[in-house]
Amino acid sequence: MKTIGKLAKELNINVETVRFYERKGLIVQPLKPDSGYRMYDNTYANQLKFILKAKALGFTLDEVASLMSMSGNCADVESMGLQKLMLIREKIADLQRLEQVIQDMTNSCKANQDPNSCPIINSLS
Amino acid sequence: MKTIGKLAKELNINVETVRFYERKGLIVQPLKPDSGYRMYDNTYANQLKFILKAKALGFTLDEVASLMSMSGNCADVESMGLQKLMLIREKIADLQRLEQVIQDMTNSCKANQDPNSCPIINSLS
DNA sequence: TTAAACTCCGTATATAGGTACGGAGTCAAT
DNA sequence: ATTGACTCCGTACCTATATACGGAGTTTAA
């Protein structure tokens, strides 16, 4: 059993973040003995690690809450994963289009002879 | 010369957005005759189109302000474009790694026989 | 035993890029 | 002349994800 400070330090996150996740309903408020201090056991650490990993995969906190409430129903979880996958692929495609446009622009800058007329500015104007 | 409402409609943006860009310093407040109404000429429409195009390319409003203040100095503009290009490429690489991870996860869901144990949840736990 | 460190709670602040509101004044069409 | 649409301004609100603050109570270590 550890206080919120120890827990946060162990997970390398902020104390306020733990309380924030509690307010968001991602974790439940743990028992608070006489002192009024929250006391956490390892199941809390594991839940928080789950949250952090899912977040790192690009799931929003609301989505993390959903994942946690699915209690392992594989079809539901897979469906959410596939949905996220589609979004990721769309984002990649968008960024690749953007990459092409900006690369073309900067290339025409390189080819440009007149330093006071910029092809990028011109193509935006 | 048109009022803010006509201008906004022409550009398919919100009146409040025009005022917001003014507050941000992206455009200057135009002359206001007796009525107190802002009156815009075409140079404003062109400036706003510039802003909208640059925004669509992923430049932040602060960056757009910089671009506009460079007054066509091509080297500076090119440098900002290259910087943006690097960021875009990093984002693409990040997303592609993510894509791989989530795809592997959902694939192992498909291969999973037990509907009450989910490989995704397990790998997050 | 006392001082430092920690925790409590509610609320405010931050980012980016807007959107919404409300009361008062103005313009345009009938 | 009136009514509806438009504009003014300042300010509050929105999303998402936290972080910061302040005053009061608690624990811990020297």
mmCIF file of C-alpha atoms (C1' of nucleotides) in Angstrom:
data_model
loop_
_atom_site.group_PDB
_atom_site.id
_atom_site.type_symbol
_atom_site.label_atom_id
_atom_site.label_comp_id
_atom_site.label_asym_id
_atom_site.label_seq_id
_atom_site.Cartn_x
_atom_site.Cartn_y
_atom_site.Cartn_z
ATOM 1 C CA MET A 1 0.000 0.000 0.000
ATOM 2 C CA LYS A 2 1.374 3.379 -1.044
ATOM 3 C CA THR A 3 0.303 6.966 -1.003
ATOM 4 C CA ILE A 4 -0.572 8.848 -4.148
ATOM 5 C CA GLY A 5 2.881 10.415 -4.263
ATOM 6 C CA LYS A 6 4.741 7.095 -4.237
ATOM 7 C CA LEU A 7 2.380 5.668 -6.830
ATOM 8 C CA ALA A 8 2.776 8.642 -9.120
ATOM 9 C CA LYS A 9 6.541 8.584 -8.791
ATOM 10 C CA GLU A 10 6.667 4.851 -9.526
ATOM 11 C CA LEU A 11 4.695 5.416 -12.724
ATOM 12 C CA ASN A 12 6.510 8.596 -13.578
ATOM 13 C CA ILE A 13 3.353 10.652 -13.723
ATOM 14 C CA ASN A 14 1.999 13.571 -11.778
ATOM 15 C CA VAL A 15 -0.028 13.270 -8.566
ATOM 16 C CA GLU A 16 -2.594 15.568 -10.087
ATOM 17 C CA THR A 17 -2.887 13.262 -13.051
ATOM 18 C CA VAL A 18 -3.873 10.364 -10.793
ATOM 19 C CA ARG A 19 -6.581 12.477 -9.187
ATOM 20 C CA PHE A 20 -7.627 13.636 -12.641
ATOM 21 C CA TYR A 21 -8.064 10.047 -13.858
ATOM 22 C CA GLU A 22 -10.076 9.375 -10.728
ATOM 23 C CA ARG A 23 -12.382 12.288 -11.494
ATOM 24 C CA LYS A 24 -12.734 11.033 -15.073
ATOM 25 C CA GLY A 25 -13.803 7.643 -13.716
ATOM 26 C CA LEU A 26 -10.844 5.729 -15.165
ATOM 27 C CA ILE A 27 -9.909 4.489 -11.718
ATOM 28 C CA VAL A 28 -12.033 4.416 -8.596
ATOM 29 C CA GLN A 29 -11.078 6.303 -5.486
ATOM 30 C CA PRO A 30 -9.225 3.888 -3.247
ATOM 31 C CA LEU A 31 -9.912 3.406 0.443
ATOM 32 C CA LYS A 32 -8.862 6.284 2.619
ATOM 33 C CA PRO A 33 -7.975 5.265 6.205
ATOM 34 C CA ASP A 34 -8.129 7.586 9.225
ATOM 35 C CA SER A 35 -5.626 10.010 7.761
ATOM 36 C CA GLY A 36 -7.867 10.709 4.801
ATOM 37 C CA TYR A 37 -4.998 9.793 2.489
ATOM 38 C CA ARG A 38 -5.661 7.593 -0.546
ATOM 39 C CA MET A 39 -3.856 4.254 -0.191
ATOM 40 C CA TYR A 40 -3.099 2.282 -3.353
ATOM 41 C CA ASP A 41 -2.242 -1.385 -3.872
ATOM 42 C CA ASN A 42 -0.698 -2.946 -6.960
ATOM 43 C CA THR A 43 -3.961 -3.439 -8.806
ATOM 44 C CA TYR A 44 -4.071 0.346 -9.063
ATOM 45 C CA ALA A 45 -0.555 0.476 -10.448
ATOM 46 C CA ASN A 46 -1.526 -2.127 -13.038
ATOM 47 C CA GLN A 47 -4.666 -0.279 -14.031
ATOM 48 C CA LEU A 48 -2.680 2.908 -14.452
ATOM 49 C CA LYS A 49 -0.060 1.136 -16.526
ATOM 50 C CA PHE A 50 -2.861 -0.143 -18.738
ATOM 51 C CA ILE A 51 -4.156 3.396 -19.143
ATOM 52 C CA LEU A 52 -0.714 4.736 -19.985
ATOM 53 C CA LYS A 53 -0.005 2.063 -22.567
ATOM 54 C CA ALA A 54 -3.363 2.481 -24.249
ATOM 55 C CA LYS A 55 -2.879 6.222 -24.280
ATOM 56 C CA ALA A 56 0.524 5.748 -25.910
ATOM 57 C CA LEU A 57 -1.234 3.785 -28.653
ATOM 58 C CA GLY A 58 -3.348 6.819 -29.396
ATOM 59 C CA PHE A 59 -6.533 5.907 -27.569
ATOM 60 C CA THR A 60 -8.284 8.852 -25.933
ATOM 61 C CA LEU A 61 -9.144 8.674 -22.261
ATOM 62 C CA ASP A 62 -12.785 8.053 -23.129
ATOM 63 C CA GLU A 63 -11.735 5.169 -25.335
ATOM 64 C CA VAL A 64 -9.500 3.815 -22.605
ATOM 65 C CA ALA A 65 -12.515 3.862 -20.293
ATOM 66 C CA SER A 66 -14.444 1.848 -22.869
ATOM 67 C CA LEU A 67 -11.616 -0.652 -23.282
ATOM 68 C CA MET A 68 -11.475 -1.148 -19.533
ATOM 69 C CA SER A 69 -15.204 -1.691 -19.270
ATOM 70 C CA MET A 70 -15.224 -4.329 -22.019
ATOM 71 C CA SER A 71 -13.842 -6.797 -19.530
ATOM 72 C CA GLY A 72 -11.970 -8.696 -22.170
ATOM 73 C CA ASN A 73 -14.749 -9.224 -24.694
ATOM 74 C CA CYS A 74 -12.453 -9.811 -27.615
ATOM 75 C CA ALA A 75 -14.808 -8.960 -30.453
ATOM 76 C CA ASP A 76 -15.591 -5.529 -29.003
ATOM 77 C CA VAL A 77 -11.961 -4.784 -28.324
ATOM 78 C CA GLU A 78 -10.947 -5.889 -31.801
ATOM 79 C CA SER A 79 -13.614 -3.672 -33.296
ATOM 80 C CA MET A 80 -12.295 -0.665 -31.429
ATOM 81 C CA GLY A 81 -8.783 -1.541 -32.543
ATOM 82 C CA LEU A 82 -9.846 -1.767 -36.182
ATOM 83 C CA GLN A 83 -11.620 1.549 -35.918
ATOM 84 C CA LYS A 84 -8.481 3.150 -34.527
ATOM 85 C CA LEU A 85 -6.472 1.501 -37.286
ATOM 86 C CA MET A 86 -8.652 3.093 -39.954
ATOM 87 C CA LEU A 87 -8.255 6.504 -38.370
ATOM 88 C CA ILE A 88 -4.505 6.068 -38.223
ATOM 89 C CA ARG A 89 -4.372 5.101 -41.885
ATOM 90 C CA GLU A 90 -6.452 8.109 -42.859
ATOM 91 C CA LYS A 91 -4.153 10.369 -40.887
ATOM 92 C CA ILE A 92 -1.124 8.842 -42.574
ATOM 93 C CA ALA A 93 -2.648 9.369 -46.002
ATOM 94 C CA ASP A 94 -3.488 12.993 -45.161
ATOM 95 C CA LEU A 95 0.011 13.659 -43.957
ATOM 96 C CA GLN A 96 1.550 12.036 -47.014
ATOM 97 C CA ARG A 97 -0.470 14.298 -49.292
ATOM 98 C CA LEU A 98 0.681 17.250 -47.233
ATOM 99 C CA GLU A 99 4.257 16.048 -47.392
ATOM 100 C CA GLN A 100 4.091 16.006 -51.162
ATOM 101 C CA VAL A 101 2.636 19.498 -51.403
ATOM 102 C CA ILE A 102 5.151 21.047 -49.052
ATOM 103 C CA GLN A 103 8.037 19.199 -50.619
ATOM 104 C CA ASP A 104 7.061 20.508 -54.043
ATOM 105 C CA MET A 105 6.904 23.983 -52.603
ATOM 106 C CA THR A 106 10.288 23.894 -50.944
ATOM 107 C CA ASN A 107 11.788 22.391 -54.093
ATOM 108 C CA SER A 108 10.561 25.307 -56.115
ATOM 109 C CA CYS A 109 12.157 27.572 -53.501
ATOM 110 C CA LYS A 110 15.493 25.892 -54.169
ATOM 111 C CA ALA A 111 15.062 26.437 -57.892
ATOM 112 C CA ASN A 112 14.075 30.043 -57.367
ATOM 113 C CA GLN A 113 16.543 32.721 -58.493
ATOM 114 C CA ASP A 114 14.896 35.818 -57.047
ATOM 115 C CA PRO A 115 15.336 35.927 -53.254
ATOM 116 C CA ASN A 116 12.599 38.526 -52.894
ATOM 117 C CA SER A 117 9.892 36.541 -54.620
ATOM 118 C CA CYS A 118 8.952 33.287 -52.954
ATOM 119 C CA PRO A 119 7.124 30.499 -54.778
ATOM 120 C CA ILE A 120 5.584 29.334 -51.514
ATOM 121 C CA ILE A 121 4.160 32.728 -50.670
ATOM 122 C CA ASN A 122 3.040 33.097 -54.256
ATOM 123 C CA SER A 123 1.250 29.788 -54.279
ATOM 124 C CA LEU A 124 -0.540 30.693 -51.079
ATOM 125 C CA SER A 125 -1.537 34.163 -52.284
ATOM 126 C CA MET B 1 -16.186 47.105 -49.835
ATOM 127 C CA LYS B 2 -18.188 44.606 -47.832
ATOM 128 C CA THR B 3 -19.271 44.093 -44.276
ATOM 129 C CA ILE B 4 -17.867 41.345 -42.125
ATOM 130 C CA GLY B 5 -20.876 39.147 -42.773
ATOM 131 C CA LYS B 6 -20.508 39.254 -46.562
ATOM 132 C CA LEU B 7 -16.776 38.638 -46.294
ATOM 133 C CA ALA B 8 -17.223 35.680 -44.001
ATOM 134 C CA LYS B 9 -19.908 34.177 -46.196
ATOM 135 C CA GLU B 10 -17.746 34.616 -49.300
ATOM 136 C CA LEU B 11 -14.910 32.739 -47.599
ATOM 137 C CA ASN B 12 -17.210 30.218 -45.988
ATOM 138 C CA ILE B 13 -16.007 31.005 -42.493
ATOM 139 C CA ASN B 14 -17.618 32.395 -39.373
ATOM 140 C CA VAL B 15 -17.911 36.099 -38.615
ATOM 141 C CA GLU B 16 -16.466 35.388 -35.185
ATOM 142 C CA THR B 17 -13.477 33.763 -36.821
ATOM 143 C CA VAL B 18 -12.656 36.935 -38.714
ATOM 144 C CA ARG B 19 -12.788 38.925 -35.489
ATOM 145 C CA PHE B 20 -10.713 36.228 -33.815
ATOM 146 C CA TYR B 21 -7.986 36.484 -36.464
ATOM 147 C CA GLU B 22 -8.044 40.235 -35.985
ATOM 148 C CA ARG B 23 -7.506 39.827 -32.254
ATOM 149 C CA LYS B 24 -4.664 37.405 -32.977
ATOM 150 C CA GLY B 25 -3.037 40.029 -35.175
ATOM 151 C CA LEU B 26 -3.294 38.005 -38.400
ATOM 152 C CA ILE B 27 -5.229 40.779 -40.065
ATOM 153 C CA VAL B 28 -5.520 44.392 -39.018
ATOM 154 C CA GLN B 29 -8.810 45.967 -38.125
ATOM 155 C CA PRO B 30 -10.098 47.679 -41.268
ATOM 156 C CA LEU B 31 -11.434 51.201 -41.387
ATOM 157 C CA LYS B 32 -14.777 51.684 -39.713
ATOM 158 C CA PRO B 33 -16.840 54.540 -41.199
ATOM 159 C CA ASP B 34 -19.532 56.450 -39.315
ATOM 160 C CA SER B 35 -21.584 53.349 -38.738
ATOM 161 C CA GLY B 36 -18.822 51.718 -36.756
ATOM 162 C CA TYR B 37 -19.032 48.695 -39.060
ATOM 163 C CA ARG B 38 -15.830 47.120 -40.353
ATOM 164 C CA MET B 39 -15.597 47.536 -44.132
ATOM 165 C CA TYR B 40 -13.379 45.134 -46.067
ATOM 166 C CA ASP B 41 -11.873 45.392 -49.528
ATOM 167 C CA ASN B 42 -10.425 42.569 -51.601
ATOM 168 C CA THR B 43 -6.981 42.731 -50.069
ATOM 169 C CA TYR B 44 -8.605 41.434 -46.888
ATOM 170 C CA ALA B 45 -10.255 38.599 -48.718
ATOM 171 C CA ASN B 46 -6.892 37.681 -50.233
ATOM 172 C CA GLN B 47 -5.140 37.788 -46.884
ATOM 173 C CA LEU B 48 -7.780 35.568 -45.374
ATOM 174 C CA LYS B 49 -7.526 33.127 -48.274
ATOM 175 C CA PHE B 50 -3.781 32.998 -47.649
ATOM 176 C CA ILE B 51 -4.413 32.215 -43.990
ATOM 177 C CA LEU B 52 -6.914 29.503 -44.810
ATOM 178 C CA LYS B 53 -4.630 27.832 -47.350
ATOM 179 C CA ALA B 54 -1.636 27.896 -45.027
ATOM 180 C CA LYS B 55 -3.770 26.522 -42.223
ATOM 181 C CA ALA B 56 -4.918 23.697 -44.493
ATOM 182 C CA LEU B 57 -1.249 22.846 -45.033
ATOM 183 C CA GLY B 58 -0.881 22.337 -41.304
ATOM 184 C CA PHE B 59 0.678 25.637 -40.316
ATOM 185 C CA THR B 60 -0.468 26.956 -36.940
ATOM 186 C CA LEU B 61 -1.876 30.455 -36.725
ATOM 187 C CA ASP B 62 1.355 31.656 -35.144
ATOM 188 C CA GLU B 63 3.299 30.183 -38.046
ATOM 189 C CA VAL B 64 0.923 31.786 -40.510
ATOM 190 C CA ALA B 65 1.613 35.115 -38.826
ATOM 191 C CA SER B 66 5.340 34.495 -39.305
ATOM 192 C CA LEU B 67 4.884 33.549 -42.943
ATOM 193 C CA MET B 68 2.924 36.736 -43.562
ATOM 194 C CA SER B 69 5.561 38.878 -41.899
ATOM 195 C CA MET B 70 8.376 37.396 -43.982
ATOM 196 C CA SER B 71 7.215 39.536 -46.884
ATOM 197 C CA GLY B 72 8.379 37.044 -49.427
ATOM 198 C CA ASN B 73 11.915 36.424 -48.212
ATOM 199 C CA CYS B 74 12.289 33.111 -49.894
ATOM 200 C CA ALA B 75 15.049 31.627 -47.780
ATOM 201 C CA ASP B 76 13.106 32.181 -44.549
ATOM 202 C CA VAL B 77 9.928 30.792 -46.013
ATOM 203 C CA GLU B 78 11.743 27.764 -47.409
ATOM 204 C CA SER B 79 13.284 27.144 -44.008
ATOM 205 C CA MET B 80 9.906 27.162 -42.337
ATOM 206 C CA GLY B 81 8.589 24.821 -45.008
ATOM 207 C CA LEU B 82 11.460 22.393 -44.470
ATOM 208 C CA GLN B 83 10.901 22.480 -40.731
ATOM 209 C CA LYS B 84 7.237 21.666 -41.243
ATOM 210 C CA LEU B 85 8.253 18.910 -43.634
ATOM 211 C CA MET B 86 10.437 17.269 -41.001
ATOM 212 C CA LEU B 87 7.638 17.394 -38.456
ATOM 213 C CA ILE B 88 5.235 15.857 -40.930
ATOM 214 C CA ARG B 89 7.676 13.045 -41.682
ATOM 215 C CA GLU B 90 8.161 12.352 -37.997
ATOM 216 C CA LYS B 91 4.426 12.219 -37.487
ATOM 217 C CA ILE B 92 4.061 9.818 -40.392
ATOM 218 C CA ALA B 93 6.764 7.556 -38.967
ATOM 219 C CA ASP B 94 5.114 7.604 -35.534
ATOM 220 C CA LEU B 95 1.768 6.729 -36.993
ATOM 221 C CA GLN B 96 3.236 3.933 -39.098
ATOM 222 C CA ARG B 97 4.782 2.352 -36.011
ATOM 223 C CA LEU B 98 1.432 2.649 -34.288
ATOM 224 C CA GLU B 99 -0.314 1.168 -37.281
ATOM 225 C CA GLN B 100 1.952 -1.869 -37.089
ATOM 226 C CA VAL B 101 1.370 -2.386 -33.376
ATOM 227 C CA ILE B 102 -2.389 -2.108 -33.589
ATOM 228 C CA GLN B 103 -2.550 -4.249 -36.692
ATOM 229 C CA ASP B 104 -0.587 -7.001 -34.953
ATOM 230 C CA MET B 105 -2.951 -6.751 -32.027
ATOM 231 C CA THR B 106 -6.112 -6.992 -34.065
ATOM 232 C CA ASN B 107 -4.629 -9.866 -36.048
ATOM 233 C CA SER B 108 -4.060 -11.804 -32.875
ATOM 234 C CA CYS B 109 -7.684 -11.089 -31.983
ATOM 235 C CA LYS B 110 -8.763 -12.753 -35.221
ATOM 236 C CA ALA B 111 -6.646 -15.789 -34.395
ATOM 237 C CA ASN B 112 -7.977 -15.940 -30.872
ATOM 238 C CA GLN B 113 -10.275 -18.861 -30.011
ATOM 239 C CA ASP B 114 -11.456 -17.804 -26.545
ATOM 240 C CA PRO B 115 -13.936 -14.905 -26.829
ATOM 241 C CA ASN B 116 -13.537 -14.029 -23.158
ATOM 242 C CA SER B 117 -9.799 -13.554 -23.238
ATOM 243 C CA CYS B 118 -8.569 -10.791 -25.466
ATOM 244 C CA PRO B 119 -4.970 -10.570 -26.707
ATOM 245 C CA ILE B 120 -5.208 -6.781 -26.913
ATOM 246 C CA ILE B 121 -6.353 -6.414 -23.337
ATOM 247 C CA ASN B 122 -3.744 -8.938 -22.297
ATOM 248 C CA SER B 123 -0.947 -7.106 -24.020
ATOM 249 C CA LEU B 124 -1.993 -3.868 -22.368
ATOM 250 C CA SER B 125 -2.263 -5.407 -18.915
ATOM 251 C "C1'" DT C 1 9.138 18.199 19.109
ATOM 252 C "C1'" DT C 2 9.271 20.642 15.436
ATOM 253 C "C1'" DA C 3 10.014 21.458 10.651
ATOM 254 C "C1'" DA C 4 9.826 19.604 6.132
ATOM 255 C "C1'" DA C 5 7.350 16.967 3.134
ATOM 256 C "C1'" DC C 6 3.213 15.142 1.914
ATOM 257 C "C1'" DT C 7 -1.906 15.057 1.058
ATOM 258 C "C1'" DC C 8 -6.545 16.898 1.016
ATOM 259 C "C1'" DC C 9 -10.116 19.631 -1.831
ATOM 260 C "C1'" DG C 10 -11.982 22.762 -5.070
ATOM 261 C "C1'" DT C 11 -10.930 25.781 -8.466
ATOM 262 C "C1'" DA C 12 -8.140 28.236 -11.870
ATOM 263 C "C1'" DT C 13 -4.980 28.058 -15.648
ATOM 264 C "C1'" DA C 14 -2.868 26.322 -19.859
ATOM 265 C "C1'" DT C 15 -2.939 25.034 -25.085
ATOM 266 C "C1'" DA C 16 -5.133 25.916 -29.989
ATOM 267 C "C1'" DG C 17 -8.564 27.454 -32.461
ATOM 268 C "C1'" DG C 18 -12.267 28.809 -32.437
ATOM 269 C "C1'" DT C 19 -17.897 29.337 -31.165
ATOM 270 C "C1'" DA C 20 -21.690 31.354 -28.492
ATOM 271 C "C1'" DC C 21 -24.148 34.927 -25.957
ATOM 272 C "C1'" DG C 22 -26.440 39.223 -24.796
ATOM 273 C "C1'" DG C 23 -27.719 43.844 -25.006
ATOM 274 C "C1'" DA C 24 -27.305 47.849 -27.739
ATOM 275 C "C1'" DG C 25 -26.826 50.278 -31.940
ATOM 276 C "C1'" DT C 26 -27.369 50.387 -37.313
ATOM 277 C "C1'" DC C 27 -28.887 49.325 -41.925
ATOM 278 C "C1'" DA C 28 -32.048 47.775 -45.644
ATOM 279 C "C1'" DA C 29 -36.354 46.558 -47.467
ATOM 280 C "C1'" DT C 30 -41.198 47.001 -47.445
ATOM 281 C "C1'" DA D 1 -41.888 54.023 -40.195
ATOM 282 C "C1'" DT D 2 -41.169 49.736 -38.753
ATOM 283 C "C1'" DT D 3 -39.271 45.303 -38.557
ATOM 284 C "C1'" DG D 4 -35.908 41.946 -39.336
ATOM 285 C "C1'" DA D 5 -31.235 41.280 -40.288
ATOM 286 C "C1'" DC D 6 -26.866 42.755 -39.387
ATOM 287 C "C1'" DT D 7 -22.936 44.487 -36.462
ATOM 288 C "C1'" DC D 8 -20.719 46.161 -32.337
ATOM 289 C "C1'" DC D 9 -18.079 44.733 -27.931
ATOM 290 C "C1'" DG D 10 -16.513 42.066 -24.156
ATOM 291 C "C1'" DT D 11 -16.699 37.904 -22.188
ATOM 292 C "C1'" DA D 12 -17.809 33.151 -21.448
ATOM 293 C "C1'" DC D 13 -17.682 28.682 -23.217
ATOM 294 C "C1'" DC D 14 -15.977 24.537 -25.835
ATOM 295 C "C1'" DT D 15 -12.632 20.042 -26.451
ATOM 296 C "C1'" DA D 16 -8.876 17.180 -24.377
ATOM 297 C "C1'" DT D 17 -5.540 16.492 -21.191
ATOM 298 C "C1'" DA D 18 -3.676 17.746 -17.897
ATOM 299 C "C1'" DT D 19 -0.972 21.222 -14.474
ATOM 300 C "C1'" DA D 20 -0.896 24.795 -10.859
ATOM 301 C "C1'" DC D 21 -2.425 27.077 -6.662
ATOM 302 C "C1'" DG D 22 -3.704 27.939 -1.914
ATOM 303 C "C1'" DG D 23 -4.891 27.035 2.637
ATOM 304 C "C1'" DA D 24 -5.610 23.454 5.871
ATOM 305 C "C1'" DG D 25 -4.643 19.052 7.854
ATOM 306 C "C1'" DT D 26 -1.225 14.787 8.385
ATOM 307 C "C1'" DT D 27 2.863 12.162 8.486
ATOM 308 C "C1'" DT D 28 7.711 11.425 8.940
ATOM 309 C "C1'" DA D 29 12.437 12.043 10.012
ATOM 310 C "C1'" DA D 30 16.003 14.200 12.651
#
